[in-house]
PDB file of C-alpha atoms in Angstrom:
ATOM      1  CA  GLU A   1     125.899 133.999  86.806  1.00 55.00           C
ATOM      2  CA  SER A   2     122.397 134.857  87.955  1.00 71.00           C
ATOM      3  CA  ILE A   3     120.245 132.240  87.929  1.00 66.00           C
ATOM      4  CA  GLY A   4     117.683 134.108  85.253  1.00 59.00           C
ATOM      5  CA  SER A   5     120.851 133.479  82.612  1.00 77.00           C
ATOM      6  CA  LEU A   6     119.369 128.962  82.661  1.00 69.00           C
ATOM      7  CA  SER A   7     116.817 130.479  80.139  1.00 67.00           C
ATOM      8  CA  GLU A   8     115.582 126.855  79.768  1.00 75.00           C
ATOM      9  CA  LEU A   9     115.376 125.852  83.181  1.00 70.00           C
ATOM     10  CA  GLN A  10     112.028 124.244  83.978  1.00 70.00           C
ATOM     11  CA  GLU A  11     111.756 122.836  87.249  1.00 75.00           C
ATOM     12  CA  ILE A  12     112.781 124.160  90.651  1.00 75.00           C
ATOM     13  CA  ASN A  13     112.350 121.389  93.590  1.00 76.00           C
ATOM     14  CA  LEU A  14     114.328 123.061  96.108  1.00 76.00           C
ATOM     15  CA  ALA A  15     111.548 121.482  99.019  1.00 73.00           C
ATOM     16  CA  GLY A  16     112.211 120.275 102.451  1.00 73.00           C
ATOM     17  CA  ASN A  17     115.449 122.240 103.277  1.00 82.00           C
ATOM     18  CA  SER A  18     116.539 124.528 105.685  1.00 79.00           C
ATOM     19  CA  ILE A  19     117.003 128.156 102.875  1.00 69.00           C
ATOM     20  CA  GLU A  20     116.999 131.660 104.556  1.00 67.00           C
ATOM     21  CA  GLY A  21     116.248 135.211 102.985  1.00 65.00           C
ATOM     22  CA  THR A  22     114.309 136.109 100.014  1.00 62.00           C
ATOM     23  CA  LEU A  23     113.854 134.920  96.482  1.00 64.00           C
ATOM     24  CA  PRO A  24     116.471 136.356  93.411  1.00 67.00           C
ATOM     25  CA  PRO A  25     114.565 138.769  92.010  1.00 63.00           C
ATOM     26  CA  SER A  26     116.565 137.377  88.237  1.00 65.00           C
ATOM     27  CA  ILE A  27     114.091 134.256  89.093  1.00 63.00           C
ATOM     28  CA  LEU A  28     111.569 136.181  86.973  1.00 57.00           C
ATOM     29  CA  ASP A  29     113.556 135.653  83.738  1.00 63.00           C
ATOM     30  CA  LEU A  30     112.910 132.265  83.798  1.00 60.00           C
ATOM     31  CA  THR A  31     110.461 131.944  80.887  1.00 58.00           C
ATOM     32  CA  SER A  32     110.467 128.597  80.945  1.00 63.00           C
ATOM     33  CA  LEU A  33     109.419 127.893  84.284  1.00 60.00           C
ATOM     34  CA  THR A  34     106.430 125.526  84.849  1.00 68.00           C
ATOM     35  CA  LEU A  35     107.122 124.233  88.214  1.00 69.00           C
ATOM     36  CA  LEU A  36     109.009 125.656  91.332  1.00 73.00           C
ATOM     37  CA  ASP A  37     108.867 123.785  94.626  1.00 72.00           C
ATOM     38  CA  LEU A  38     110.347 126.062  97.508  1.00 73.00           C
ATOM     39  CA  SER A  39     107.722 124.192 100.686  1.00 72.00           C
ATOM     40  CA  ARG A  40     109.362 123.473 104.108  1.00 72.00           C
ATOM     41  CA  ASN A  41     111.851 126.174 104.044  1.00 68.00           C
ATOM     42  CA  GLU A  42     112.768 129.099 106.020  1.00 65.00           C
ATOM     43  CA  MET A  43     112.542 132.180 102.973  1.00 62.00           C
ATOM     44  CA  THR A  44     111.355 135.650 104.574  1.00 59.00           C
ATOM     45  CA  GLY A  45     110.127 138.275 102.682  1.00 52.00           C
ATOM     46  CA  ASP A  46     107.448 138.983 100.580  1.00 46.00           C
ATOM     47  CA  LEU A  47     106.126 137.547  97.652  1.00 43.00           C
ATOM     48  CA  TYR A  48     104.583 140.486  95.414  1.00 45.00           C
ATOM     49  CA  PHE A  49     107.666 140.555  92.932  1.00 43.00           C
ATOM     50  CA  LEU A  50     106.992 137.087  92.035  1.00 43.00           C
ATOM     51  CA  SER A  51     103.753 138.244  89.842  1.00 44.00           C
ATOM     52  CA  GLY A  52     106.223 139.677  87.498  1.00 42.00           C
ATOM     53  CA  HIS A  53     106.538 137.910  83.876  1.00 40.00           C
ATOM     54  CA  ILE A  54     107.621 133.860  84.954  1.00 38.00           C
ATOM     55  CA  SER A  55     104.731 132.054  82.231  1.00 40.00           C
ATOM     56  CA  GLN A  56     104.781 129.071  85.007  1.00 43.00           C
ATOM     57  CA  GLN A  57     101.887 126.876  85.224  1.00 47.00           C
ATOM     58  CA  ARG A  58     102.474 125.602  88.879  1.00 50.00           C
ATOM     59  CA  ARG A  59     104.531 127.089  91.466  1.00 51.00           C
ATOM     60  CA  TYR A  60     104.942 125.893  95.323  1.00 58.00           C
ATOM     61  CA  LEU A  61     105.637 128.142  97.974  1.00 56.00           C
ATOM     62  CA  SER A  62     104.676 125.928 101.396  1.00 62.00           C
ATOM     63  CA  THR A  63     106.024 125.586 104.539  1.00 61.00           C
ATOM     64  CA  ASN A  64     107.695 128.564 104.763  1.00 65.00           C
ATOM     65  CA  ASP A  65     108.659 131.527 107.068  1.00 65.00           C
ATOM     66  CA  ASP A  66     106.904 134.069 105.550  1.00 56.00           C
ATOM     67  CA  ASP A  67     105.569 137.255 107.100  1.00 54.00           C
ATOM     68  CA  GLY A  68     105.210 138.777 103.769  1.00 47.00           C
ATOM     69  CA  PRO A  69     101.174 139.251 101.827  1.00 41.00           C
ATOM     70  CA  THR A  70     100.139 137.075 100.497  1.00 44.00           C
ATOM     71  CA  MET A  71     101.173 136.923  96.569  1.00 45.00           C
ATOM     72  CA  ASP A  72      99.526 139.129  93.842  1.00 41.00           C
ATOM     73  CA  SER A  73      98.798 136.152  90.764  1.00 43.00           C
ATOM     74  CA  SER A  74      97.039 139.469  88.575  1.00 38.00           C
ATOM     75  CA  ARG A  75      99.913 138.666  85.911  1.00 47.00           C
ATOM     76  CA  LEU A  76     100.527 134.282  86.129  1.00 53.00           C
ATOM     77  CA  PRO A  77      97.570 133.999  83.410  1.00 60.00           C
ATOM     78  CA  ASN A  78      98.882 129.772  82.817  1.00 65.00           C
ATOM     79  CA  LEU A  79      99.134 129.320  86.680  1.00 69.00           C
ATOM     80  CA  GLY A  80      97.413 125.437  87.668  1.00 78.00           C
ATOM     81  CA  THR A  81      98.905 125.125  90.774  1.00 77.00           C
ATOM     82  CA  LEU A  82      99.185 127.476  92.865  1.00 78.00           C
ATOM     83  CA  ASP A  83     100.675 126.522  96.994  1.00 78.00           C
ATOM     84  CA  LEU A  84     101.307 128.893 100.012  1.00 77.00           C
ATOM     85  CA  SER A  85     100.723 126.148 102.813  1.00 80.00           C
ATOM     86  CA  SER A  86     102.249 125.880 106.121  1.00 79.00           C
ATOM     87  CA  ASN A  87     103.782 129.872 105.997  1.00 77.00           C
ATOM     88  CA  SER A  88     102.045 133.327 108.210  1.00 75.00           C
ATOM     89  CA  PHE A  89     101.134 134.565 105.231  1.00 74.00           C
ATOM     90  CA  SER A  90      98.157 136.925 107.059  1.00 74.00           C
ATOM     91  CA  GLY A  91      95.509 139.661 106.730  1.00 78.00           C
ATOM     92  CA  THR A  92      93.014 139.116 103.563  1.00 83.00           C
ATOM     93  CA  MET A  93      92.919 136.375 101.115  1.00 83.00           C
ATOM     94  CA  PRO A  94      94.052 138.102  97.182  1.00 76.00           C
ATOM     95  CA  ALA A  95      91.239 139.971  95.160  1.00 73.00           C
ATOM     96  CA  TYR A  96      92.598 137.854  91.956  1.00 73.00           C
ATOM     97  CA  PHE A  97      93.463 134.225  91.265  1.00 76.00           C
ATOM     98  CA  PRO A  98      94.399 133.051  87.786  1.00 75.00           C
ATOM     99  CA  PRO A  99      91.494 131.258  85.670  1.00 80.00           C
ATOM    100  CA  SER A 100      93.749 129.034  84.904  1.00 80.00           C
ATOM    101  CA  LEU A 101      94.124 127.399  88.773  1.00 82.00           C
ATOM    102  CA  SER A 102      93.209 124.303  89.341  1.00 85.00           C
ATOM    103  CA  SER A 103      94.474 123.335  92.518  1.00 84.00           C
ATOM    104  CA  LEU A 104      94.556 126.800  95.388  1.00 86.00           C
ATOM    105  CA  SER A 105      95.732 125.637  98.830  1.00 84.00           C
ATOM    106  CA  LEU A 106      95.953 128.618 101.689  1.00 84.00           C
ATOM    107  CA  ALA A 107      95.744 126.625 104.391  1.00 87.00           C
ATOM    108  CA  LEU A 108      97.923 126.613 107.574  1.00 87.00           C
ATOM    109  CA  ASN A 109      98.678 130.632 107.430  1.00 83.00           C
ATOM    110  CA  ASN A 110      97.035 133.310 109.515  1.00 81.00           C
ATOM    111  CA  LEU A 111      94.558 134.895 106.842  1.00 85.00           C
ATOM    112  CA  ASN A 112      91.330 136.317 108.013  1.00 90.00           C
ATOM    113  CA  GLY A 113      88.906 138.115 106.714  1.00 92.00           C
ATOM    114  CA  SER A 114      86.079 136.135 104.174  1.00 93.00           C
ATOM    115  CA  LEU A 115      86.404 133.992 101.123  1.00 93.00           C
ATOM    116  CA  SER A 116      87.765 135.885  98.127  1.00 87.00           C
ATOM    117  CA  ALA A 117      84.770 136.517  95.128  1.00 88.00           C
ATOM    118  CA  ALA A 118      87.401 135.850  93.643  1.00 85.00           C
ATOM    119  CA  ILE A 119      87.484 131.661  94.592  1.00 91.00           C
ATOM    120  CA  TYR A 120      83.822 131.475  92.067  1.00 95.00           C
ATOM    121  CA  ASP A 121      85.682 132.939  89.665  1.00 92.00           C
ATOM    122  CA  LEU A 122      88.336 129.986  88.891  1.00 93.00           C
ATOM    123  CA  PRO A 123      86.193 127.510  86.541  1.00 95.00           C
ATOM    124  CA  HIS A 124      88.690 125.223  86.356  1.00 93.00           C
ATOM    125  CA  LEU A 125      89.638 124.614  90.161  1.00 95.00           C
ATOM    126  CA  GLU A 126      89.661 121.178  91.142  1.00 94.00           C
ATOM    127  CA  GLU A 127      91.413 121.623  95.100  1.00 92.00           C
ATOM    128  CA  LEU A 128      90.750 124.407  97.381  1.00 97.00           C
ATOM    129  CA  HIS A 129      91.994 124.415 100.948  1.00 92.00           C
ATOM    130  CA  LEU A 130      92.016 126.970 102.863  1.00 94.00           C
ATOM    131  CA  HIS A 131      91.476 125.097 106.083  1.00 95.00           C
ATOM    132  CA  HIS A 132      93.603 126.065 109.613  1.00 96.00           C
ATOM    133  CA  ASN A 133      93.190 130.083 108.667  1.00 92.00           C
ATOM    134  CA  MET A 134      91.089 132.591 110.310  1.00 94.00           C
ATOM    135  CA  LEU A 135      88.700 133.110 107.807  1.00 95.00           C
ATOM    136  CA  SER A 136      85.180 134.307 108.044  1.00 97.00           C
ATOM    137  CA  GLY A 137      81.786 134.883 107.041  1.00 97.00           C
ATOM    138  CA  GLU A 138      79.284 133.003 105.255  1.00 96.00           C
ATOM    139  CA  ILE A 139      80.340 129.773 102.564  1.00 96.00           C
ATOM    140  CA  GLU A 140      78.266 131.444  99.781  1.00 96.00           C
ATOM    141  CA  SER A 141      75.637 129.902  97.453  1.00 96.00           C
ATOM    142  CA  GLU A 142      78.278 130.417  94.571  1.00 97.00           C
ATOM    143  CA  ILE A 143      80.560 127.515  96.010  1.00 97.00           C
ATOM    144  CA  GLY A 144      77.911 125.750  93.162  1.00 96.00           C
ATOM    145  CA  ASP A 145      79.890 127.392  90.097  1.00 97.00           C
ATOM    146  CA  LEU A 146      82.490 125.164  90.938  1.00 97.00           C
ATOM    147  CA  THR A 147      81.711 122.190  89.022  1.00 96.00           C
ATOM    148  CA  LYS A 148      85.303 120.663  88.999  1.00 97.00           C
ATOM    149  CA  LEU A 149      85.836 120.867  92.529  1.00 97.00           C
ATOM    150  CA  ARG A 150      86.915 117.049  94.054  1.00 97.00           C
ATOM    151  CA  SER A 151      88.646 118.391  96.985  1.00 98.00           C
ATOM    152  CA  LEU A 152      87.412 121.095  99.709  1.00 98.00           C
ATOM    153  CA  SER A 153      88.857 121.994 102.829  1.00 98.00           C
ATOM    154  CA  LEU A 154      87.121 125.071 105.343  1.00 98.00           C
ATOM    155  CA  SER A 155      87.731 123.313 108.662  1.00 98.00           C
ATOM    156  CA  ASN A 156      89.164 125.001 111.756  1.00 98.00           C
ATOM    157  CA  CYS A 157      88.053 128.144 110.868  1.00 98.00           C
ATOM    158  CA  ASP A 158      85.391 130.667 112.011  1.00 97.00           C
ATOM    159  CA  PHE A 159      83.022 130.455 108.708  1.00 98.00           C
ATOM    160  CA  ASN A 160      79.201 131.413 110.479  1.00 97.00           C
ATOM    161  CA  GLY A 161      75.570 131.376 108.895  1.00 96.00           C
ATOM    162  CA  THR A 162      74.314 127.717 106.944  1.00 95.00           C
ATOM    163  CA  LEU A 163      75.207 125.073 104.832  1.00 93.00           C
ATOM    164  CA  PRO A 164      74.520 126.746 100.969  1.00 93.00           C
ATOM    165  CA  GLU A 165      72.265 124.112  99.596  1.00 93.00           C
ATOM    166  CA  ARG A 166      73.940 124.391  96.209  1.00 94.00           C
ATOM    167  CA  LEU A 167      77.361 122.302  97.657  1.00 94.00           C
ATOM    168  CA  GLY A 168      74.771 119.030  96.938  1.00 92.00           C
ATOM    169  CA  GLU A 169      76.104 120.487  92.984  1.00 94.00           C
ATOM    170  CA  LEU A 170      79.316 119.833  93.274  1.00 95.00           C
ATOM    171  CA  ALA A 171      79.125 116.475  91.963  1.00 93.00           C
ATOM    172  CA  SER A 172      82.455 116.084  91.263  1.00 95.00           C
ATOM    173  CA  LEU A 173      83.139 116.414  94.696  1.00 96.00           C
ATOM    174  CA  GLU A 174      85.137 113.643  96.438  1.00 95.00           C
ATOM    175  CA  PHE A 175      86.523 114.964  99.478  1.00 96.00           C
ATOM    176  CA  LEU A 176      85.137 117.348 101.829  1.00 96.00           C
ATOM    177  CA  ARG A 177      86.110 118.602 104.962  1.00 97.00           C
ATOM    178  CA  LEU A 178      84.326 121.589 107.226  1.00 96.00           C
ATOM    179  CA  ASP A 179      84.491 120.844 110.718  1.00 96.00           C
ATOM    180  CA  ALA A 180      85.612 122.316 114.064  1.00 97.00           C
ATOM    181  CA  ASN A 181      84.113 126.172 112.413  1.00 97.00           C
ATOM    182  CA  PRO A 182      82.000 126.799 115.346  1.00 96.00           C
ATOM    183  CA  ARG A 183      80.275 128.959 114.123  1.00 95.00           C
ATOM    184  CA  LEU A 184      78.745 126.964 111.524  1.00 95.00           C
ATOM    185  CA  GLY A 185      75.441 125.731 112.012  1.00 91.00           C
ATOM    186  CA  GLY A 186      71.991 124.616 110.328  1.00 85.00           C
ATOM    187  CA  GLN A 187      71.050 121.513 108.526  1.00 87.00           C
ATOM    188  CA  ILE A 188      73.505 119.956 106.134  1.00 87.00           C
ATOM    189  CA  PRO A 189      72.024 119.942 102.730  1.00 86.00           C
ATOM    190  CA  VAL A 190      69.773 117.086 101.330  1.00 86.00           C
ATOM    191  CA  PRO A 191      71.509 117.090  97.781  1.00 86.00           C
ATOM    192  CA  LEU A 192      74.828 117.370  99.229  1.00 86.00           C
ATOM    193  CA  LEU A 193      73.890 113.909 101.478  1.00 85.00           C
ATOM    194  CA  GLN A 194      72.866 112.342  97.865  1.00 84.00           C
ATOM    195  CA  LEU A 195      76.287 112.650  96.214  1.00 83.00           C
ATOM    196  CA  GLY A 196      77.983 109.441  96.276  1.00 76.00           C
ATOM    197  CA  ASN A 197      81.681 110.378  95.456  1.00 78.00           C
ATOM    198  CA  ILE A 198      82.539 111.279  99.280  1.00 81.00           C
ATOM    199  CA  SER A 199      85.102 109.958 101.051  1.00 71.00           C
ATOM    200  CA  GLU A 200      85.420 112.357 104.038  1.00 64.00           C
TER     201      GLU A 200
END
């Protein structure tokens, strides 16, 4: 039987295996799915068909060998966690992310271009990890709109300009990594120094 016939299936965890090939399209029939963890595998192909009618809240697709385009997530209105880290994704960041996202990791890929403006329209975002990419451009002042952000990692990229003052408005921030961006300069904003929760 097709995996799509398991209509009550809520979680799939196949992380840390040696699974190859592409995901079966019938996985889109799993309307009850809340978690999909396929990290640390050897899967290939593109992920666009995954933006179908799944109503999951969390989807993990990290540490694979997929060299296809970054997933179009415009049909995932309930997605809470999106982890595509440790793959070989390239191109620019998607122009849309589900506004329900609370955790987003696209780290350890080959993404280029500037930060997607869609990042700043994620009011529930608590974790944003984009380190070890080829992302460039300035970190916009709109980063201060992410008032629930607890963890921000933009290290080992190619960002330039100066740190926005509004970083100091992230009162919930506990973890911040901006190292290894050689063209990022200027002074550390005073409000950022006054945040008492940052551990790194």
